[in-house]
PDB file of C-alpha atoms and ligand atoms in Angstrom:
ATOM      1  CA  UNK A1391      -0.001   0.000   0.000  1.00 94.00           C
ATOM      2  CA  UNK A1392       1.200   3.494  -0.799  1.00 98.00           C
ATOM      3  CA  UNK A1393       1.140   6.270   1.813  1.00 98.00           C
ATOM      4  CA  UNK A1394      -2.219   8.015   1.476  1.00 98.00           C
ATOM      5  CA  UNK A1395      -0.762  11.355   2.546  1.00 98.00           C
ATOM      6  CA  UNK A1396       1.138  11.337  -0.771  1.00 98.00           C
ATOM      7  CA  UNK A1397      -1.991  10.586  -2.849  1.00 98.00           C
ATOM      8  CA  UNK A1398      -2.556  13.313  -5.475  1.00 98.00           C
ATOM      9  CA  UNK A1399      -6.195  13.755  -4.406  1.00 98.00           C
ATOM     10  CA  UNK A1400      -5.151  14.444  -0.760  1.00 98.00           C
ATOM     11  CA  UNK A1401      -2.238  16.714  -1.703  1.00 98.00           C
ATOM     12  CA  UNK A1402      -4.356  18.709  -4.133  1.00 98.00           C
ATOM     13  CA  UNK A1403      -7.261  19.096  -1.716  1.00 99.00           C
ATOM     14  CA  UNK A1404      -4.885  20.331   1.004  1.00 99.00           C
ATOM     15  CA  UNK A1405      -3.478  22.936  -1.381  1.00 98.00           C
ATOM     16  CA  UNK A1406      -6.954  23.985  -2.477  1.00 98.00           C
ATOM     17  CA  UNK A1407      -8.223  24.428   1.092  1.00 99.00           C
ATOM     18  CA  UNK A1408      -5.201  26.591   1.958  1.00 98.00           C
ATOM     19  CA  UNK A1409      -5.690  28.641  -1.189  1.00 98.00           C
ATOM     20  CA  UNK A1410      -9.395  29.161  -0.523  1.00 99.00           C
ATOM     21  CA  UNK A1411      -8.645  30.215   3.051  1.00 99.00           C
ATOM     22  CA  UNK A1412      -6.051  32.687   1.702  1.00 98.00           C
ATOM     23  CA  UNK A1413      -8.723  34.147  -0.591  1.00 98.00           C
ATOM     24  CA  UNK A1414     -10.903  34.850   2.458  1.00 98.00           C
ATOM     25  CA  UNK A1415     -13.639  32.530   1.248  1.00 98.00           C
ATOM     26  CA  UNK A1416     -13.535  30.162   4.243  1.00 98.00           C
ATOM     27  CA  UNK A1417     -13.508  31.897   7.589  1.00 98.00           C
ATOM     28  CA  UNK A1418     -13.427  29.588  10.649  1.00 98.00           C
ATOM     29  CA  UNK A1419     -15.093  26.320   9.509  1.00 98.00           C
ATOM     30  CA  UNK A1420     -16.835  28.000   6.563  1.00 98.00           C
ATOM     31  CA  UNK A1421     -16.988  25.984   3.360  1.00 98.00           C
ATOM     32  CA  UNK A1422     -16.796  22.324   2.433  1.00 99.00           C
ATOM     33  CA  UNK A1423     -15.564  20.239  -0.497  1.00 99.00           C
ATOM     34  CA  UNK A1424     -16.279  16.726  -1.725  1.00 99.00           C
ATOM     35  CA  UNK A1425     -14.566  14.820  -4.539  1.00 99.00           C
ATOM     36  CA  UNK A1426     -15.762  11.638  -6.195  1.00 99.00           C
ATOM     37  CA  UNK A1427     -12.747   9.281  -6.207  1.00 98.00           C
ATOM     38  CA  UNK A1428     -11.868   6.448  -8.536  1.00 98.00           C
ATOM     39  CA  UNK A1429     -12.150   3.153  -6.635  1.00 98.00           C
ATOM     40  CA  UNK A1430      -9.072   1.618  -8.262  1.00 98.00           C
ATOM     41  CA  UNK A1431      -7.008   4.687  -7.416  1.00 98.00           C
ATOM     42  CA  UNK A1432      -8.126   4.678  -3.757  1.00 98.00           C
ATOM     43  CA  UNK A1433      -7.352   0.950  -3.641  1.00 98.00           C
ATOM     44  CA  UNK A1434      -3.659   1.760  -4.148  1.00 98.00           C
ATOM     45  CA  UNK A1435      -3.691   3.488  -0.740  1.00 98.00           C
ATOM     46  CA  UNK A1436      -6.393   1.809   1.356  1.00 98.00           C
ATOM     47  CA  UNK A1437      -7.773  -1.656   2.001  1.00 98.00           C
ATOM     48  CA  UNK A1438     -11.307  -1.039   0.758  1.00 98.00           C
ATOM     49  CA  UNK A1439     -12.708  -3.988   2.740  1.00 98.00           C
ATOM     50  CA  UNK A1440     -11.891  -2.329   6.090  1.00 98.00           C
ATOM     51  CA  UNK A1441     -14.666  -0.027   7.291  1.00 98.00           C
ATOM     52  CA  UNK A1442     -13.728   1.995  10.385  1.00 98.00           C
ATOM     53  CA  UNK A1443     -17.270   3.008  11.249  1.00 98.00           C
ATOM     54  CA  UNK A1444     -20.599   3.760   9.624  1.00 98.00           C
ATOM     55  CA  UNK A1445     -22.051   7.286   9.737  1.00 98.00           C
ATOM     56  CA  UNK A1446     -25.767   7.796   8.932  1.00 97.00           C
ATOM     57  CA  UNK A1447     -26.140  10.138   5.965  1.00 96.00           C
ATOM     58  CA  UNK A1448     -29.518  11.499   7.067  1.00 95.00           C
ATOM     59  CA  UNK A1449     -30.954  11.088   3.556  1.00 95.00           C
ATOM     60  CA  UNK A1450     -31.118   8.492   0.830  1.00 93.00           C
ATOM     61  CA  UNK A1451     -29.058   8.605  -2.387  1.00 94.00           C
ATOM     62  CA  UNK A1452     -29.267   5.081  -3.838  1.00 95.00           C
ATOM     63  CA  UNK A1453     -27.839   6.295  -7.169  1.00 95.00           C
ATOM     64  CA  UNK A1454     -24.535   6.901  -5.338  1.00 97.00           C
ATOM     65  CA  UNK A1455     -24.385   3.466  -3.645  1.00 97.00           C
ATOM     66  CA  UNK A1456     -20.804   2.159  -3.594  1.00 98.00           C
ATOM     67  CA  UNK A1457     -19.273   5.458  -4.698  1.00 98.00           C
ATOM     68  CA  UNK A1458     -16.269   6.752  -2.740  1.00 98.00           C
ATOM     69  CA  UNK A1459     -15.822  10.415  -1.775  1.00 98.00           C
ATOM     70  CA  UNK A1460     -13.078  12.461  -0.188  1.00 99.00           C
ATOM     71  CA  UNK A1461     -14.876  15.059   1.930  1.00 99.00           C
ATOM     72  CA  UNK A1462     -14.064  17.826   4.421  1.00 99.00           C
ATOM     73  CA  UNK A1463     -15.131  17.373   8.037  1.00 99.00           C
ATOM     74  CA  UNK A1464     -17.827  19.324   9.830  1.00 98.00           C
ATOM     75  CA  UNK A1465     -16.534  22.108  12.054  1.00 98.00           C
ATOM     76  CA  UNK A1466     -13.057  21.819  10.546  1.00 98.00           C
ATOM     77  CA  UNK A1467     -11.096  24.906   9.516  1.00 98.00           C
ATOM     78  CA  UNK A1468      -9.839  25.088   5.917  1.00 98.00           C
ATOM     79  CA  UNK A1469      -6.684  26.823   7.173  1.00 98.00           C
ATOM     80  CA  UNK A1470      -5.802  23.675   9.148  1.00 98.00           C
ATOM     81  CA  UNK A1471      -6.488  20.971   6.539  1.00 99.00           C
ATOM     82  CA  UNK A1472      -2.955  20.880   5.121  1.00 98.00           C
ATOM     83  CA  UNK A1473      -1.449  20.522   8.614  1.00 98.00           C
ATOM     84  CA  UNK A1474      -3.528  17.499   9.604  1.00 98.00           C
ATOM     85  CA  UNK A1475      -5.377  15.937   6.668  1.00 99.00           C
ATOM     86  CA  UNK A1476      -6.309  12.759   8.567  1.00 98.00           C
ATOM     87  CA  UNK A1477      -8.191  14.776  11.193  1.00 98.00           C
ATOM     88  CA  UNK A1478      -9.842  17.323   8.887  1.00 99.00           C
ATOM     89  CA  UNK A1479     -10.722  15.085   5.926  1.00 99.00           C
ATOM     90  CA  UNK A1480     -12.405  11.717   5.487  1.00 99.00           C
ATOM     91  CA  UNK A1481     -12.805   9.124   2.756  1.00 99.00           C
ATOM     92  CA  UNK A1482     -16.274   7.601   2.805  1.00 98.00           C
ATOM     93  CA  UNK A1483     -18.173   5.084   0.675  1.00 98.00           C
ATOM     94  CA  UNK A1484     -21.953   5.303   0.374  1.00 98.00           C
ATOM     95  CA  UNK A1485     -23.390   1.941   1.432  1.00 96.00           C
ATOM     96  CA  UNK A1486     -25.652  -0.238  -0.690  1.00 94.00           C
ATOM     97  CA  UNK A1487     -28.801   1.585   0.381  1.00 93.00           C
ATOM     98  CA  UNK A1488     -27.242   5.028  -0.079  1.00 92.00           C
ATOM     99  CA  UNK A1489     -28.341   6.009   3.455  1.00 95.00           C
ATOM    100  CA  UNK A1490     -25.056   5.684   5.366  1.00 97.00           C
ATOM    101  CA  UNK A1491     -21.421   6.511   4.756  1.00 98.00           C
ATOM    102  CA  UNK A1492     -18.777   3.895   5.532  1.00 98.00           C
ATOM    103  CA  UNK A1493     -15.657   5.619   6.832  1.00 98.00           C
ATOM    104  CA  UNK A1494     -12.567   4.169   5.122  1.00 98.00           C
ATOM    105  CA  UNK A1495     -10.030   6.758   6.304  1.00 99.00           C
ATOM    106  CA  UNK A1496      -9.753  10.052   8.187  1.00 99.00           C
ATOM    107  CA  UNK A1497     -11.895  11.977  10.694  1.00 98.00           C
ATOM    108  CA  UNK A1498      -9.279  10.693  13.130  1.00 98.00           C
ATOM    109  CA  UNK A1499     -10.683  12.637  16.106  1.00 98.00           C
ATOM    110  CA  UNK A1500     -14.046  10.862  15.782  1.00 98.00           C
ATOM    111  CA  UNK A1501     -15.440  13.603  13.562  1.00 98.00           C
ATOM    112  CA  UNK A1502     -17.874  13.420  10.708  1.00 98.00           C
ATOM    113  CA  UNK A1503     -18.411  14.732   7.185  1.00 98.00           C
ATOM    114  CA  UNK A1504     -19.628  18.266   6.552  1.00 98.00           C
ATOM    115  CA  UNK A1505     -23.089  19.286   7.752  1.00 98.00           C
ATOM    116  CA  UNK A1506     -23.791  20.040   4.073  1.00 98.00           C
ATOM    117  CA  UNK A1507     -23.322  16.392   3.054  1.00 98.00           C
ATOM    118  CA  UNK A1508     -26.863  16.256   1.613  1.00 98.00           C
ATOM    119  CA  UNK A1509     -26.240  19.227  -0.707  1.00 98.00           C
ATOM    120  CA  UNK A1510     -22.943  17.679  -1.814  1.00 98.00           C
ATOM    121  CA  UNK A1511     -24.206  14.160  -2.470  1.00 98.00           C
ATOM    122  CA  UNK A1512     -27.433  15.257  -4.165  1.00 98.00           C
ATOM    123  CA  UNK A1513     -25.485  17.698  -6.340  1.00 98.00           C
ATOM    124  CA  UNK A1514     -23.022  14.951  -7.311  1.00 98.00           C
ATOM    125  CA  UNK A1515     -25.916  12.714  -8.347  1.00 98.00           C
ATOM    126  CA  UNK A1516     -27.417  15.437 -10.551  1.00 98.00           C
ATOM    127  CA  UNK A1517     -24.150  16.634 -12.095  1.00 98.00           C
ATOM    128  CA  UNK A1518     -23.040  13.068 -12.913  1.00 98.00           C
ATOM    129  CA  UNK A1519     -26.132  12.605 -15.060  1.00 97.00           C
ATOM    130  CA  UNK A1520     -25.477  15.966 -16.770  1.00 96.00           C
ATOM    131  CA  UNK A1521     -21.726  15.388 -17.242  1.00 97.00           C
ATOM    132  CA  UNK A1522     -19.923  12.032 -16.886  1.00 97.00           C
ATOM    133  CA  UNK A1523     -16.642  13.903 -16.225  1.00 98.00           C
ATOM    134  CA  UNK A1524     -18.088  15.616 -13.145  1.00 98.00           C
ATOM    135  CA  UNK A1525     -16.127  14.955  -9.889  1.00 98.00           C
ATOM    136  CA  UNK A1526     -16.068  17.968  -7.524  1.00 99.00           C
ATOM    137  CA  UNK A1527     -18.600  19.918  -5.427  1.00 99.00           C
ATOM    138  CA  UNK A1528     -17.226  22.989  -3.624  1.00 99.00           C
ATOM    139  CA  UNK A1529     -18.976  25.348  -1.202  1.00 99.00           C
ATOM    140  CA  UNK A1530     -17.555  28.555   0.263  1.00 99.00           C
ATOM    141  CA  UNK A1531     -18.449  32.073   1.439  1.00 99.00           C
ATOM    142  CA  UNK A1532     -16.823  34.572  -0.970  1.00 98.00           C
ATOM    143  CA  UNK A1533     -17.258  38.143   0.294  1.00 98.00           C
ATOM    144  CA  UNK A1534     -18.498  39.870  -2.830  1.00 98.00           C
ATOM    145  CA  UNK A1535     -20.978  37.271  -4.075  1.00 99.00           C
ATOM    146  CA  UNK A1536     -22.346  37.148  -0.550  1.00 98.00           C
ATOM    147  CA  UNK A1537     -22.603  40.953  -0.390  1.00 98.00           C
ATOM    148  CA  UNK A1538     -24.170  41.090  -3.859  1.00 98.00           C
ATOM    149  CA  UNK A1539     -26.954  38.783  -2.682  1.00 98.00           C
ATOM    150  CA  UNK A1540     -28.102  41.579  -0.318  1.00 98.00           C
ATOM    151  CA  UNK A1541     -28.396  44.342  -2.911  1.00 98.00           C
ATOM    152  CA  UNK A1542     -29.138  42.611  -6.232  1.00 98.00           C
ATOM    153  CA  UNK A1543     -32.372  41.121  -7.510  1.00 98.00           C
ATOM    154  CA  UNK A1544     -32.193  37.365  -6.763  1.00 98.00           C
ATOM    155  CA  UNK A1545     -33.773  36.340 -10.070  1.00 98.00           C
ATOM    156  CA  UNK A1546     -31.215  33.890 -11.537  1.00 98.00           C
ATOM    157  CA  UNK A1547     -31.267  35.383 -15.031  1.00 98.00           C
ATOM    158  CA  UNK A1548     -30.901  38.960 -13.795  1.00 98.00           C
ATOM    159  CA  UNK A1549     -28.118  37.960 -11.363  1.00 99.00           C
ATOM    160  CA  UNK A1550     -26.277  36.061 -14.101  1.00 99.00           C
ATOM    161  CA  UNK A1551     -26.585  38.854 -16.643  1.00 98.00           C
ATOM    162  CA  UNK A1552     -25.077  41.329 -14.209  1.00 98.00           C
ATOM    163  CA  UNK A1553     -22.124  38.973 -13.631  1.00 98.00           C
ATOM    164  CA  UNK A1554     -21.669  38.366 -17.380  1.00 98.00           C
ATOM    165  CA  UNK A1555     -21.580  42.150 -17.925  1.00 98.00           C
ATOM    166  CA  UNK A1556     -18.813  42.715 -15.362  1.00 98.00           C
ATOM    167  CA  UNK A1557     -15.951  40.915 -17.163  1.00 98.00           C
ATOM    168  CA  UNK A1558     -15.847  39.850 -20.813  1.00 98.00           C
ATOM    169  CA  UNK A1559     -14.618  36.344 -19.971  1.00 97.00           C
ATOM    170  CA  UNK A1560     -17.427  35.456 -17.543  1.00 98.00           C
ATOM    171  CA  UNK A1561     -19.716  34.169 -20.269  1.00 98.00           C
ATOM    172  CA  UNK A1562     -16.932  31.901 -21.532  1.00 98.00           C
ATOM    173  CA  UNK A1563     -16.306  30.452 -18.062  1.00 98.00           C
ATOM    174  CA  UNK A1564     -19.917  29.985 -16.993  1.00 98.00           C
ATOM    175  CA  UNK A1565     -22.158  30.140 -20.082  1.00 98.00           C
ATOM    176  CA  UNK A1566     -24.719  28.075 -18.151  1.00 98.00           C
ATOM    177  CA  UNK A1567     -24.997  30.998 -15.712  1.00 98.00           C
ATOM    178  CA  UNK A1568     -25.556  31.130 -11.991  1.00 98.00           C
ATOM    179  CA  UNK A1569     -28.722  29.899 -10.326  1.00 99.00           C
ATOM    180  CA  UNK A1570     -29.775  31.674  -7.137  1.00 99.00           C
ATOM    181  CA  UNK A1571     -31.569  30.169  -4.163  1.00 99.00           C
ATOM    182  CA  UNK A1572     -33.269  32.517  -1.699  1.00 98.00           C
ATOM    183  CA  UNK A1573     -32.129  32.283   1.927  1.00 98.00           C
ATOM    184  CA  UNK A1574     -32.826  28.824   3.311  1.00 98.00           C
ATOM    185  CA  UNK A1575     -31.774  27.023   6.472  1.00 98.00           C
ATOM    186  CA  UNK A1576     -28.362  25.486   5.767  1.00 98.00           C
ATOM    187  CA  UNK A1577     -27.283  21.959   6.704  1.00 98.00           C
ATOM    188  CA  UNK A1578     -30.672  20.444   5.852  1.00 98.00           C
ATOM    189  CA  UNK A1579     -31.886  17.848   3.377  1.00 97.00           C
ATOM    190  CA  UNK A1580     -34.283  20.507   2.032  1.00 98.00           C
ATOM    191  CA  UNK A1581     -31.482  22.880   1.024  1.00 98.00           C
ATOM    192  CA  UNK A1582     -29.637  19.874  -0.396  1.00 98.00           C
ATOM    193  CA  UNK A1583     -32.566  18.966  -2.599  1.00 98.00           C
ATOM    194  CA  UNK A1584     -33.091  22.585  -3.665  1.00 98.00           C
ATOM    195  CA  UNK A1585     -29.389  22.985  -4.510  1.00 98.00           C
ATOM    196  CA  UNK A1586     -29.325  19.785  -6.542  1.00 98.00           C
ATOM    197  CA  UNK A1587     -32.445  20.898  -8.400  1.00 98.00           C
ATOM    198  CA  UNK A1588     -30.636  24.138  -9.374  1.00 98.00           C
ATOM    199  CA  UNK A1589     -27.532  22.131 -10.354  1.00 98.00           C
ATOM    200  CA  UNK A1590     -29.546  20.543 -13.179  1.00 98.00           C
ATOM    201  CA  UNK A1591     -29.164  23.683 -15.255  1.00 98.00           C
ATOM    202  CA  UNK A1592     -26.012  25.406 -13.896  1.00 98.00           C
ATOM    203  CA  UNK A1593     -22.699  24.534 -12.235  1.00 98.00           C
ATOM    204  CA  UNK A1594     -22.869  27.544  -9.917  1.00 99.00           C
ATOM    205  CA  UNK A1595     -25.602  27.998  -7.299  1.00 99.00           C
ATOM    206  CA  UNK A1596     -25.642  31.052  -5.037  1.00 99.00           C
ATOM    207  CA  UNK A1597     -27.125  30.633  -1.580  1.00 99.00           C
ATOM    208  CA  UNK A1598     -28.396  34.146  -0.849  1.00 99.00           C
ATOM    209  CA  UNK A1599     -26.868  35.709   2.270  1.00 98.00           C
ATOM    210  CA  UNK A1600     -24.672  32.619   2.722  1.00 99.00           C
ATOM    211  CA  UNK A1601     -22.295  31.717  -0.116  1.00 98.00           C
ATOM    212  CA  UNK A1602     -21.967  29.694  -3.293  1.00 99.00           C
ATOM    213  CA  UNK A1603     -21.762  26.137  -4.593  1.00 99.00           C
ATOM    214  CA  UNK A1604     -19.692  25.151  -7.607  1.00 99.00           C
ATOM    215  CA  UNK A1605     -19.428  21.857  -9.461  1.00 99.00           C
ATOM    216  CA  UNK A1606     -16.818  20.691 -11.959  1.00 98.00           C
ATOM    217  CA  UNK A1607     -14.563  17.995 -13.344  1.00 98.00           C
ATOM    218  CA  UNK A1608     -11.665  18.786 -10.996  1.00 98.00           C
ATOM    219  CA  UNK A1609     -10.612  21.122  -8.198  1.00 98.00           C
ATOM    220  CA  UNK A1610      -8.962  23.645 -10.541  1.00 98.00           C
ATOM    221  CA  UNK A1611     -11.995  23.950 -12.776  1.00 98.00           C
ATOM    222  CA  UNK A1612     -14.416  24.269  -9.854  1.00 99.00           C
ATOM    223  CA  UNK A1613     -12.205  26.786  -8.050  1.00 99.00           C
ATOM    224  CA  UNK A1614     -11.896  28.745 -11.298  1.00 98.00           C
ATOM    225  CA  UNK A1615     -15.674  28.912 -11.736  1.00 98.00           C
ATOM    226  CA  UNK A1616     -16.159  30.391  -8.271  1.00 99.00           C
ATOM    227  CA  UNK A1617     -13.115  32.640  -8.663  1.00 98.00           C
ATOM    228  CA  UNK A1618     -14.484  34.115 -11.900  1.00 99.00           C
ATOM    229  CA  UNK A1619     -17.979  34.717 -10.503  1.00 99.00           C
ATOM    230  CA  UNK A1620     -16.460  36.277  -7.375  1.00 99.00           C
ATOM    231  CA  UNK A1621     -14.291  38.562  -9.522  1.00 98.00           C
ATOM    232  CA  UNK A1622     -17.392  39.739 -11.398  1.00 99.00           C
ATOM    233  CA  UNK A1623     -19.228  40.355  -8.117  1.00 99.00           C
ATOM    234  CA  UNK A1624     -16.239  42.384  -6.914  1.00 99.00           C
ATOM    235  CA  UNK A1625     -16.403  44.624  -9.981  1.00 98.00           C
ATOM    236  CA  UNK A1626     -20.176  44.960  -9.563  1.00 98.00           C
ATOM    237  CA  UNK A1627     -19.862  46.152  -5.985  1.00 98.00           C
ATOM    238  CA  UNK A1628     -17.235  48.705  -7.019  1.00 98.00           C
ATOM    239  CA  UNK A1629     -19.570  50.280  -9.586  1.00 98.00           C
ATOM    240  CA  UNK A1630     -23.109  49.477  -8.431  1.00 98.00           C
ATOM    241  CA  UNK A1631     -23.507  52.811  -6.646  1.00 97.00           C
ATOM    242  CA  UNK A1632     -21.893  54.899  -9.433  1.00 98.00           C
ATOM    243  CA  UNK A1633     -23.571  56.249 -12.590  1.00 98.00           C
ATOM    244  CA  UNK A1634     -22.828  53.750 -15.416  1.00 97.00           C
ATOM    245  CA  UNK A1635     -21.669  55.264 -18.712  1.00 98.00           C
ATOM    246  CA  UNK A1636     -21.521  51.883 -20.515  1.00 98.00           C
ATOM    247  CA  UNK A1637     -21.639  48.148 -19.965  1.00 97.00           C
ATOM    248  CA  UNK A1638     -21.126  44.992 -22.064  1.00 98.00           C
ATOM    249  CA  UNK A1639     -24.218  44.710 -24.246  1.00 98.00           C
ATOM    250  CA  UNK A1640     -26.047  41.519 -25.174  1.00 98.00           C
ATOM    251  CA  UNK A1641     -24.927  42.091 -28.790  1.00 98.00           C
ATOM    252  CA  UNK A1642     -21.311  42.115 -27.588  1.00 98.00           C
ATOM    253  CA  UNK A1643     -21.887  38.980 -25.503  1.00 98.00           C
ATOM    254  CA  UNK A1644     -23.219  37.298 -28.672  1.00 98.00           C
ATOM    255  CA  UNK A1645     -19.915  38.224 -30.379  1.00 98.00           C
ATOM    256  CA  UNK A1646     -18.016  36.444 -27.574  1.00 98.00           C
ATOM    257  CA  UNK A1647     -20.258  33.396 -28.015  1.00 98.00           C
ATOM    258  CA  UNK A1648     -19.533  33.261 -31.747  1.00 98.00           C
ATOM    259  CA  UNK A1649     -15.786  33.906 -31.500  1.00 98.00           C
ATOM    260  CA  UNK A1650     -15.162  31.426 -28.670  1.00 98.00           C
ATOM    261  CA  UNK A1651     -17.725  28.756 -29.523  1.00 98.00           C
ATOM    262  CA  UNK A1652     -19.678  28.994 -26.269  1.00 98.00           C
ATOM    263  CA  UNK A1653     -23.440  28.971 -26.014  1.00 98.00           C
ATOM    264  CA  UNK A1654     -25.102  31.069 -23.347  1.00 98.00           C
ATOM    265  CA  UNK A1655     -28.000  29.608 -21.390  1.00 98.00           C
ATOM    266  CA  UNK A1656     -30.939  29.525 -23.783  1.00 97.00           C
ATOM    267  CA  UNK A1657     -33.098  32.617 -23.615  1.00 96.00           C
ATOM    268  CA  UNK A1658     -30.817  34.489 -21.207  1.00 98.00           C
ATOM    269  CA  UNK A1659     -29.400  36.899 -23.790  1.00 98.00           C
ATOM    270  CA  UNK A1660     -31.670  39.213 -25.747  1.00 96.00           C
TER     271      UNK A1660
HETATM  272  P1  LIG B 573     -19.315  22.454   7.987  1.00 95.75           P
HETATM  273  O1  LIG B 573     -18.219  22.855   8.958  1.00 95.75           O
HETATM  274  O2  LIG B 573     -20.288  21.487   8.613  1.00 95.75           O
HETATM  275  O3  LIG B 573     -18.733  21.954   6.690  1.00 95.75           O
HETATM  276  O4  LIG B 573     -20.178  23.745   7.667  1.00 95.75           O
HETATM  277  C1  LIG B 573     -19.603  24.878   7.100  1.00 95.75           C
HETATM  278  C2  LIG B 573     -20.537  25.640   6.222  1.00 95.75           C
HETATM  279  O5  LIG B 573     -20.091  26.417   5.422  1.00 95.75           O
HETATM  280  C3  LIG B 573     -21.994  25.393   6.345  1.00 95.75           C
HETATM  281  O6  LIG B 573     -22.695  25.953   5.275  1.00 95.75           O
HETATM  282 ZN1  LIG B 574     -21.606  27.575   4.308  1.00 95.75          ZN
END
């Protein structure tokens, strides 16, 4: 068996958590990440027949039965993940019924997966049907997207169009747009179901007055999605209170679509 602390998925998640903390997106225990792992790859590091303990999921996701996830722990600080991965992270396998997680490694202090496990697992299930390359769900609390959710209309199309108008490249990075959920109680199956429902049509879902969810094929791509939306929100908050002389028009966004071969969410550009 190879040393799991050298596994690329652990090393990369540690780096990502540190980077997200440095961006100010993950104060205290804010934020959580889960990654769908390849069983054969995990098998190079762990004996997959040894289950340390079983943790009830609190919901049922039979479509994920047998799938293995690397996931951040509840109450754990992103700034600490790289210093003690075995305590702050866990590798779990959804059991045959999809109602409990079998702990294969990690959560060494007796801890458990993130309180947002429902939103993560349900989003994975939805994104896997939309995109077979999907692997990562990432949640965090970026300052400017969070602030924008106080002052901007929460209609998903209107919110997205404002972000697309703030930087030319936004529409290339997230042509599917951003879906927005109104404030809901976090850590519940209900917000998990609502998030997954929004993930059917977009890889970014804003939780108003809370933060954002992103989904993608790997950590870089998912980080980049959130980073780009957060950049646009930053520009928006710098100019929202000033008189606008010009913006990027829908006609100009259509030019970007044509030149770069991206297709904006149907009906969202005039
Ligand atoms: P956890 O510490 O349980 O992951 O919760 C953090 C968070 O951001 C909740 O939305
Ligand atoms: Zn949160």
